[in-house]
Coordinates of N, CA and C in Angstrom, one line a residue:
R1 N 0.8 -1.2 0.0 CA 0.0 0.0 0.0 C 0.9 1.2 0.0
R2 N 0.5 2.2 -0.8 CA 1.3 3.4 -1.0 C 0.6 4.6 -0.3
C3 N 1.3 5.4 0.5 CA 0.6 6.5 1.2 C 0.7 7.7 0.3
S4 N 0.1 8.8 0.8 CA -0.1 10.0 0.0 C 1.3 10.6 -0.3
C5 N 2.3 10.4 0.5 CA 3.6 11.0 0.2 C 4.4 10.1 -0.7
G6 N 3.9 9.0 -1.1 CA 4.6 8.1 -2.1 C 5.4 7.0 -1.4
C7 N 5.5 7.0 -0.1 CA 6.3 5.9 0.5 C 5.5 4.7 0.6
V8 N 6.2 3.5 0.6 CA 5.5 2.3 0.7 C 5.9 1.6 1.9
L9 N 5.0 1.1 2.7 CA 5.3 0.4 3.9 C 5.9 -1.0 3.5
P10 N 6.9 -1.5 4.2 CA 7.5 -2.8 3.9 C 6.5 -3.9 4.2
S11 N 6.8 -5.1 3.6 CA 5.9 -6.2 3.8 C 5.8 -6.6 5.3
V12 N 4.7 -7.2 5.7 CA 4.5 -7.4 7.1 C 5.2 -8.7 7.6
G13 N 5.9 -8.6 8.7 CA 6.5 -9.7 9.3 C 5.6 -10.1 10.5
V14 N 4.9 -11.2 10.4 CA 3.9 -11.5 11.5 C 4.3 -12.6 12.4
Q15 N 5.5 -13.2 12.2 CA 5.9 -14.3 13.0 C 5.9 -14.0 14.5
I16 N 6.5 -12.9 14.9 CA 6.5 -12.6 16.3 C 5.2 -12.2 16.8
A17 N 4.4 -11.4 16.0 CA 3.1 -11.0 16.5 C 2.2 -12.2 16.7
A18 N 2.3 -13.2 15.8 CA 1.4 -14.3 15.9 C 1.6 -15.1 17.2
Q19 N 2.8 -15.0 17.8 CA 3.1 -15.7 19.0 C 2.6 -15.0 20.3
L20 N 2.1 -13.8 20.2 CA 1.7 -13.0 21.3 C 0.2 -12.7 21.3
P21 N -0.5 -12.7 22.5 CA -1.9 -12.5 22.5 C -2.2 -11.0 22.4
L22 N -2.0 -10.4 21.2 CA -2.2 -9.0 21.1 C -3.4 -8.6 20.2
A23 N -4.2 -9.5 19.9 CA -5.3 -9.2 19.0 C -6.2 -8.1 19.6
E24 N -6.3 -8.0 20.9 CA -7.2 -7.0 21.5 C -6.5 -5.6 21.6
L25 N -5.3 -5.5 21.1 CA -4.6 -4.2 21.3 C -5.4 -3.1 20.7
V26 N -5.5 -2.0 21.5 CA -6.2 -0.8 21.1 C -7.6 -1.1 20.5
P27 N -8.5 -1.7 21.3 CA -9.8 -2.0 20.8 C -10.6 -0.7 20.5
G28 N -11.6 -0.8 19.7 CA -12.4 0.4 19.3 C -12.9 1.1 20.5
G29 N -12.7 2.4 20.5 CA -13.2 3.2 21.6 C -12.3 3.2 22.9
S30 N -11.1 2.6 22.8 CA -10.2 2.6 23.9 C -9.8 4.0 24.3
S31 N -9.8 4.3 25.6 CA -9.4 5.6 26.0 C -8.0 5.6 26.4
L32 N -7.3 4.5 26.3 CA -5.9 4.4 26.7 C -5.0 5.1 25.7
S33 N -4.0 5.8 26.2 CA -3.0 6.4 25.3 C -2.1 5.2 24.8
P34 N -1.3 5.5 23.7 CA -0.4 4.5 23.2 C 0.5 4.0 24.3
D35 N 1.1 4.9 25.1 CA 2.0 4.5 26.2 C 1.3 3.6 27.2
E36 N 0.1 4.0 27.7 CA -0.6 3.2 28.7 C -1.0 1.9 28.1
N37 N -1.4 1.9 26.9 CA -1.9 0.6 26.3 C -0.7 -0.3 26.1
A38 N 0.4 0.2 25.6 CA 1.6 -0.6 25.4 C 2.1 -1.2 26.8
L39 N 2.1 -0.4 27.8 CA 2.6 -0.9 29.1 C 1.6 -2.0 29.7
Q40 N 0.3 -1.8 29.4 CA -0.7 -2.8 29.9 C -0.4 -4.1 29.2
V41 N -0.2 -4.1 27.9 CA 0.0 -5.3 27.2 C 1.3 -5.9 27.6
L42 N 2.3 -5.1 27.8 CA 3.6 -5.6 28.3 C 3.5 -6.4 29.6
R43 N 2.7 -5.8 30.5 CA 2.5 -6.5 31.8 C 1.8 -7.8 31.6
R44 N 0.8 -7.8 30.7 CA 0.0 -9.0 30.5 C 0.9 -10.1 29.9
V45 N 1.7 -9.7 28.9 CA 2.5 -10.7 28.2 C 3.7 -11.2 28.9
F46 N 4.4 -10.2 29.6 CA 5.7 -10.5 30.2 C 5.6 -10.6 31.7
G47 N 4.4 -10.4 32.3 CA 4.3 -10.5 33.7 C 5.0 -9.4 34.5
G48 N 5.2 -8.3 33.8 CA 5.8 -7.1 34.5 C 7.3 -7.1 34.4
G49 N 8.0 -8.2 34.2 CA 9.4 -8.2 34.1 C 9.9 -8.1 32.7
V50 N 10.3 -7.0 32.2 CA 10.6 -6.8 30.8 C 12.1 -6.4 30.6
D51 N 13.0 -7.2 30.1 CA 14.3 -6.8 29.8 C 14.4 -6.1 28.5
E52 N 15.7 -5.7 28.1 CA 15.9 -5.0 26.9 C 15.4 -5.8 25.7
N53 N 15.8 -7.1 25.7 CA 15.4 -8.0 24.6 C 13.9 -8.1 24.5
G54 N 13.2 -8.2 25.6 CA 11.8 -8.3 25.6 C 11.1 -7.1 25.0
R55 N 11.7 -5.9 25.4 CA 11.1 -4.7 24.8 C 11.3 -4.7 23.3
R56 N 12.5 -5.1 22.8 CA 12.7 -5.1 21.4 C 11.8 -6.0 20.7
M57 N 11.5 -7.2 21.3 CA 10.6 -8.2 20.7 C 9.2 -7.6 20.7
M58 N 8.8 -6.9 21.8 CA 7.5 -6.3 21.9 C 7.3 -5.2 20.9
A59 N 8.3 -4.4 20.7 CA 8.2 -3.3 19.7 C 8.1 -3.9 18.3
A60 N 8.8 -5.0 18.0 CA 8.7 -5.6 16.7 C 7.3 -6.2 16.5
A61 N 6.7 -6.8 17.5 CA 5.4 -7.3 17.4 C 4.3 -6.2 17.2
L62 N 4.5 -5.1 17.9 CA 3.5 -4.0 17.8 C 3.6 -3.4 16.4
T63 N 4.9 -3.3 15.9 CA 5.1 -2.7 14.6 C 4.4 -3.6 13.5
S64 N 4.6 -5.0 13.7 CA 4.0 -5.9 12.7 C 2.5 -5.8 12.8
L65 N 1.9 -5.6 13.9 CA 0.5 -5.4 14.0 C 0.0 -4.1 13.4
G66 N 0.8 -3.1 13.6 CA 0.5 -1.8 12.9 C 0.5 -2.0 11.4
R67 N 1.4 -2.7 10.9 CA 1.5 -2.9 9.4 C 0.3 -3.7 8.9
I68 N -0.1 -4.7 9.8 CA -1.3 -5.4 9.4 C -2.5 -4.5 9.3
A69 N -2.7 -3.6 10.3 CA -3.8 -2.6 10.3 C -3.7 -1.7 9.1
W70 N -2.5 -1.3 8.8 CA -2.3 -0.4 7.6 C -2.8 -1.1 6.3
Q71 N -2.3 -2.3 6.2 CA -2.7 -3.1 4.9 C -4.2 -3.4 4.9
A72 N -4.8 -3.5 6.1 CA -6.2 -3.7 6.2 C -7.0 -2.4 6.0
G73 N -6.4 -1.3 5.7 CA -7.1 -0.1 5.5 C -7.5 0.7 6.7
D74 N -6.8 0.5 7.8 CA -7.1 1.2 9.1 C -5.9 2.0 9.6
P75 N -5.6 3.1 8.9 CA -4.4 3.8 9.2 C -4.4 4.4 10.7
A76 N -5.5 4.7 11.2 CA -5.6 5.3 12.6 C -5.1 4.2 13.6
R77 N -5.6 3.0 13.4 CA -5.2 1.9 14.3 C -3.7 1.6 14.1
A78 N -3.3 1.7 12.9 CA -1.9 1.4 12.6 C -1.0 2.4 13.3
A79 N -1.4 3.7 13.2 CA -0.6 4.8 13.8 C -0.5 4.6 15.3
V80 N -1.6 4.2 16.0 CA -1.6 3.9 17.4 C -0.6 2.8 17.7
R81 N -0.6 1.7 16.9 CA 0.3 0.6 17.2 C 1.7 1.0 17.0
F82 N 2.0 1.8 16.0 CA 3.4 2.2 15.8 C 3.8 3.1 16.9
A83 N 2.9 4.0 17.4 CA 3.3 4.8 18.6 C 3.5 4.0 19.8
A84 N 2.7 2.9 20.0 CA 2.8 2.0 21.1 C 4.2 1.3 21.0
A85 N 4.6 0.9 19.9 CA 5.9 0.3 19.7 C 7.0 1.3 20.1
R86 N 6.9 2.6 19.8 CA 7.8 3.6 20.2 C 7.8 3.8 21.7
A87 N 6.7 3.7 22.3 CA 6.6 3.8 23.7 C 7.3 2.7 24.4
V88 N 7.3 1.5 23.9 CA 7.9 0.3 24.4 C 9.4 0.4 24.3
D89 N 9.9 0.8 23.1 CA 11.3 0.8 22.8 C 11.6 2.1 21.9
R90 N 12.2 3.1 22.6 CA 12.4 4.3 21.8 C 13.6 4.2 20.8
T91 N 14.3 3.1 20.9 CA 15.4 2.8 19.9 C 15.0 2.0 18.7
H92 N 13.7 1.7 18.6 CA 13.2 0.8 17.6 C 13.0 1.7 16.3
V93 N 13.9 1.5 15.4 CA 13.9 2.4 14.2 C 12.7 2.1 13.3
A94 N 12.3 0.9 13.0 CA 11.3 0.6 12.1 C 9.9 1.2 12.5
S95 N 9.6 1.2 13.8 CA 8.4 1.7 14.2 C 8.4 3.2 14.1
A96 N 9.5 3.9 14.2 CA 9.6 5.3 14.0 C 9.4 5.7 12.6
V97 N 10.0 4.9 11.7 CA 9.8 5.2 10.2 C 8.4 5.0 9.8
D98 N 7.8 3.9 10.3 CA 6.4 3.6 9.9 C 5.4 4.6 10.5
L99 N 5.7 5.1 11.7 CA 4.9 6.1 12.3 C 5.0 7.4 11.5
G100 N 6.2 7.7 11.0 CA 6.3 8.9 10.1 C 5.4 8.8 8.9
V101 N 5.4 7.6 8.3 CA 4.6 7.4 7.1 C 3.1 7.6 7.5
A102 N 2.7 7.0 8.6 CA 1.3 7.2 9.0 C 0.9 8.6 9.3
R103 N 1.8 9.4 9.9 CA 1.6 10.8 10.2 C 1.5 11.6 8.9
A104 N 2.3 11.3 7.9 CA 2.3 12.0 6.7 C 1.0 11.7 6.0
A105 N 0.5 10.4 6.0 CA -0.7 10.0 5.4 C -1.9 10.8 6.0
A106 N -1.8 11.1 7.3 CA -2.8 11.8 8.0 C -2.7 13.4 7.8
G107 N -1.7 13.8 7.0 CA -1.6 15.2 6.7 C -0.6 15.9 7.6
D108 N 0.1 15.2 8.6 CA 1.0 15.9 9.5 C 2.4 15.7 9.0
Q109 N 2.8 16.5 8.0 CA 4.1 16.4 7.4 C 5.2 16.8 8.4
R110 N 4.9 17.8 9.2 CA 5.9 18.2 10.2 C 6.2 17.1 11.2
G111 N 5.1 16.5 11.7 CA 5.3 15.4 12.7 C 6.0 14.2 12.0
A112 N 5.7 14.0 10.7 CA 6.3 12.9 10.0 C 7.8 13.1 9.9
A113 N 8.2 14.4 9.5 CA 9.6 14.7 9.4 C 10.3 14.5 10.7
Q114 N 9.7 15.0 11.8 CA 10.4 14.9 13.1 C 10.6 13.5 13.6
I115 N 9.6 12.7 13.5 CA 9.7 11.3 13.9 C 10.7 10.5 13.1
T116 N 10.7 10.8 11.8 CA 11.6 10.1 10.9 C 13.0 10.5 11.1
E117 N 13.2 11.8 11.4 CA 14.6 12.3 11.7 C 15.0 11.8 13.1
E118 N 14.1 11.5 14.0 CA 14.5 10.8 15.2 C 15.1 9.4 14.9
A119 N 14.4 8.7 14.0 CA 14.9 7.4 13.5 C 16.3 7.5 12.9
L120 N 16.5 8.6 12.1 CA 17.8 8.8 11.5 C 18.9 9.2 12.5
S121 N 18.5 9.7 13.7 CA 19.5 10.0 14.7 C 20.1 8.7 15.3
M122 N 19.3 7.6 15.1 CA 19.8 6.3 15.6 C 20.3 5.5 14.5
A123 N 19.9 5.7 13.3 CA 20.3 4.9 12.1 C 20.6 5.9 11.0
P124 N 21.7 6.6 10.9 CA 21.9 7.7 10.0 C 21.9 7.3 8.5
N125 N 22.2 6.0 8.3 CA 22.2 5.5 6.9 C 21.0 4.7 6.5
H126 N 19.9 4.8 7.2 CA 18.7 4.1 6.9 C 18.1 4.7 5.6
V127 N 18.3 4.1 4.4 CA 18.0 4.7 3.2 C 16.5 5.1 3.1
A128 N 15.6 4.2 3.4 CA 14.2 4.4 3.3 C 13.8 5.6 4.2
A129 N 14.4 5.8 5.4 CA 14.1 6.9 6.2 C 14.6 8.2 5.6
L130 N 15.8 8.1 5.0 CA 16.4 9.3 4.4 C 15.5 9.8 3.3
V131 N 15.0 8.9 2.4 CA 14.2 9.3 1.3 C 12.8 9.8 1.8
A132 N 12.3 9.1 2.8 CA 11.0 9.6 3.4 C 11.1 11.0 4.0
A133 N 12.2 11.2 4.8 CA 12.4 12.5 5.4 C 12.6 13.6 4.4
A134 N 13.2 13.2 3.3 CA 13.4 14.2 2.2 C 12.0 14.6 1.6
R135 N 11.2 13.6 1.4 CA 9.8 13.9 0.9 C 9.1 14.9 1.8
Y136 N 9.1 14.6 3.1 CA 8.4 15.4 4.1 C 8.9 16.8 4.1
R137 N 10.2 17.0 4.0 CA 10.8 18.3 4.0 C 10.5 19.0 2.7
M138 N 10.5 18.3 1.6 CA 10.1 19.0 0.4 C 8.6 19.4 0.4
T139 N 7.8 18.6 1.0 CA 6.3 19.0 1.1 C 6.2 20.3 2.0
L140 N 7.1 20.4 3.0 CA 7.1 21.6 3.8 C 7.8 22.8 3.2
G141 N 8.4 22.6 2.0 CA 9.1 23.7 1.4 C 10.5 23.9 1.9
E142 N 11.0 22.9 2.6 CA 12.4 23.0 3.3 C 13.4 22.2 2.4
D143 N 13.7 22.8 1.3 CA 14.5 22.1 0.3 C 15.9 21.9 0.7
A144 N 16.5 22.8 1.5 CA 17.9 22.6 1.9 C 18.0 21.3 2.8
E145 N 17.0 21.2 3.7 CA 17.0 20.0 4.6 C 16.8 18.7 3.7
A146 N 15.8 18.8 2.8 CA 15.5 17.7 1.9 C 16.7 17.3 1.1
R147 N 17.5 18.2 0.6 CA 18.6 17.9 -0.2 C 19.7 17.2 0.6
A148 N 19.9 17.6 1.8 CA 20.8 16.9 2.7 C 20.5 15.4 2.9
H149 N 19.2 15.2 3.1 CA 18.7 13.8 3.2 C 18.9 13.0 1.9
V150 N 18.6 13.6 0.8 CA 18.7 12.9 -0.5 C 20.1 12.6 -0.8
E151 N 21.0 13.6 -0.6 CA 22.4 13.4 -1.0 C 23.0 12.3 -0.1
R152 N 22.6 12.3 1.2 CA 23.2 11.2 2.0 C 22.6 9.9 1.6
S153 N 21.4 9.8 1.2 CA 20.8 8.5 0.7 C 21.6 8.0 -0.5
L154 N 22.0 8.9 -1.4 CA 22.7 8.5 -2.6 C 24.1 8.1 -2.3
R155 N 24.7 8.7 -1.3 CA 26.0 8.2 -0.9 C 26.0 6.8 -0.4
V156 N 24.9 6.5 0.3 CA 24.7 5.1 0.9 C 24.2 4.1 -0.2
A157 N 23.3 4.6 -1.0 CA 22.7 3.7 -2.0 C 22.6 4.4 -3.4
P158 N 23.7 4.5 -4.1 CA 23.7 5.3 -5.3 C 22.9 4.8 -6.5
T159 N 22.3 3.6 -6.4 CA 21.5 3.1 -7.4 C 20.0 3.2 -7.1
R160 N 19.6 4.0 -6.1 CA 18.2 4.1 -5.7 C 17.5 5.2 -6.6
G161 N 16.7 4.7 -7.6 CA 16.1 5.6 -8.5 C 15.2 6.7 -7.9
E162 N 14.5 6.3 -6.8 CA 13.6 7.2 -6.1 C 14.3 8.4 -5.6
A163 N 15.5 8.2 -5.1 CA 16.3 9.3 -4.6 C 16.8 10.2 -5.7
W164 N 17.2 9.7 -6.8 CA 17.6 10.5 -8.0 C 16.5 11.3 -8.5
A165 N 15.3 10.8 -8.5 CA 14.1 11.5 -8.9 C 13.8 12.7 -8.0
L166 N 14.0 12.5 -6.7 CA 13.8 13.6 -5.7 C 14.9 14.7 -5.9
L167 N 16.1 14.2 -6.2 CA 17.2 15.2 -6.4 C 16.8 16.0 -7.7
G168 N 16.3 15.3 -8.7 CA 15.9 16.0 -9.9 C 14.8 17.1 -9.7
V169 N 13.9 16.8 -8.8 CA 12.8 17.7 -8.5 C 13.4 18.9 -7.7
L170 N 14.4 18.6 -6.8 CA 15.0 19.7 -6.1 C 15.8 20.6 -7.0
E171 N 16.5 20.1 -8.0 CA 17.2 20.9 -9.0 C 16.2 21.7 -9.8
A172 N 15.1 21.2 -10.2 CA 14.1 21.9 -10.9 C 13.6 23.1 -10.1
R173 N 13.4 22.8 -8.9 CA 12.9 23.9 -8.0 C 13.9 25.0 -7.9
A174 N 15.2 24.7 -7.9 CA 16.2 25.7 -7.8 C 16.5 26.3 -9.2
G175 N 15.8 25.9 -10.2 CA 16.0 26.5 -11.5 C 17.1 25.9 -12.3
R176 N 17.7 24.8 -11.9 CA 18.8 24.2 -12.6 C 18.2 23.1 -13.4
L177 N 17.6 23.4 -14.6 CA 16.8 22.5 -15.4 C 17.7 21.5 -16.1
V178 N 18.9 21.8 -16.5 CA 19.7 20.8 -17.1 C 20.0 19.7 -16.2
E179 N 20.4 20.1 -14.9 CA 20.7 19.0 -13.9 C 19.5 18.3 -13.6
A180 N 18.3 19.0 -13.5 CA 17.1 18.3 -13.2 C 16.8 17.2 -14.2
K181 N 16.9 17.5 -15.5 CA 16.6 16.6 -16.5 C 17.5 15.4 -16.4
R182 N 18.8 15.7 -16.2 CA 19.8 14.6 -16.1 C 19.5 13.6 -14.9
H183 N 19.1 14.2 -13.8 CA 18.8 13.3 -12.6 C 17.5 12.5 -12.8
L184 N 16.5 13.2 -13.4 CA 15.3 12.5 -13.6 C 15.4 11.4 -14.6
A185 N 16.2 11.6 -15.7 CA 16.5 10.6 -16.7 C 17.2 9.4 -16.1
H186 N 18.2 9.8 -15.2 CA 19.0 8.7 -14.5 C 18.1 7.9 -13.6
A187 N 17.1 8.6 -13.0 CA 16.2 7.8 -12.1 C 15.4 6.8 -12.9
L188 N 15.0 7.2 -14.1 CA 14.3 6.2 -15.0 C 15.1 5.1 -15.5
E189 N 16.4 5.4 -15.7 CA 17.3 4.3 -16.0 C 17.4 3.2 -14.9
L190 N 17.4 3.7 -13.7 CA 17.6 2.8 -12.6 C 16.2 2.2 -12.2
D191 N 15.2 3.0 -12.4 CA 13.8 2.5 -11.9 C 12.8 2.9 -13.0
P192 N 12.8 2.2 -14.1 CA 11.8 2.5 -15.2 C 10.4 2.5 -14.6
G193 N 9.7 3.6 -15.0 CA 8.3 3.7 -14.5 C 8.2 4.4 -13.2
N194 N 9.3 4.9 -12.7 CA 9.2 5.7 -11.4 C 8.3 6.9 -11.6
P195 N 7.2 7.0 -10.8 CA 6.2 8.0 -11.1 C 6.7 9.4 -10.9
D196 N 7.6 9.6 -9.9 CA 8.1 11.0 -9.7 C 8.9 11.4 -10.9
A197 N 9.8 10.5 -11.4 CA 10.6 10.9 -12.5 C 9.8 11.1 -13.8
L198 N 8.8 10.2 -14.0 CA 8.0 10.3 -15.2 C 7.2 11.6 -15.2
S199 N 6.5 11.9 -14.1 CA 5.6 13.1 -14.1 C 6.4 14.4 -14.1
N200 N 7.5 14.4 -13.4 CA 8.3 15.7 -13.4 C 9.1 15.9 -14.6
L201 N 9.6 14.9 -15.2 CA 10.3 15.0 -16.5 C 9.4 15.6 -17.6
A202 N 8.1 15.1 -17.6 CA 7.1 15.5 -18.6 C 6.8 17.0 -18.4
R203 N 6.9 17.5 -17.2 CA 6.6 18.9 -16.9 C 7.7 19.9 -17.3
L204 N 8.9 19.4 -17.4 CA 10.0 20.3 -17.8 C 10.0 20.7 -19.2
P205 N 10.4 21.9 -19.6 CA 10.4 22.3 -21.0 C 11.4 21.5 -21.8
K206 N 11.1 21.2 -23.0 CA 11.9 20.4 -23.9 C 13.2 21.1 -24.2

């Protein structure tokens, strides 16, 4: 499933989640906050004694459940589960990236950028997070910050077409049309059919 910012959530890993009694997590109408709900489930599953490894497993399970909700068309529930994973383990990068996607889909680009950049503070070379953060900053009109994310992503993964397409858009915004065309064309070489490259290359003057 692709969100409004163009990011795609990764495939769902359900093995850990399937082993835990979490189906009742965040029931409809629950008044619990993500933190309270997560701690309640932690107590129920682990009997109150949760070590670092247990928190990591719990965060992974909550993130998997959030992805299940997302793919089922329930982004609000997904966002709560991603937030609960963050409450359990603040170092869990995947839940932060996914929560950023959910916030962007809900129209909160600023919140999406902030949570994704928190993930990047823990994993500076996480390419999907770099590209997502660049998108959010571009939507906010903060092209300098977006460029920094894009350029870092390309140092880490120079064959990622999506990042070249974003760099092309940034160059076009800056009025550097020759460079923009070159980057967008390169994006299509790496990722034929990339929607960002196709649509933006078509908009540029011949």
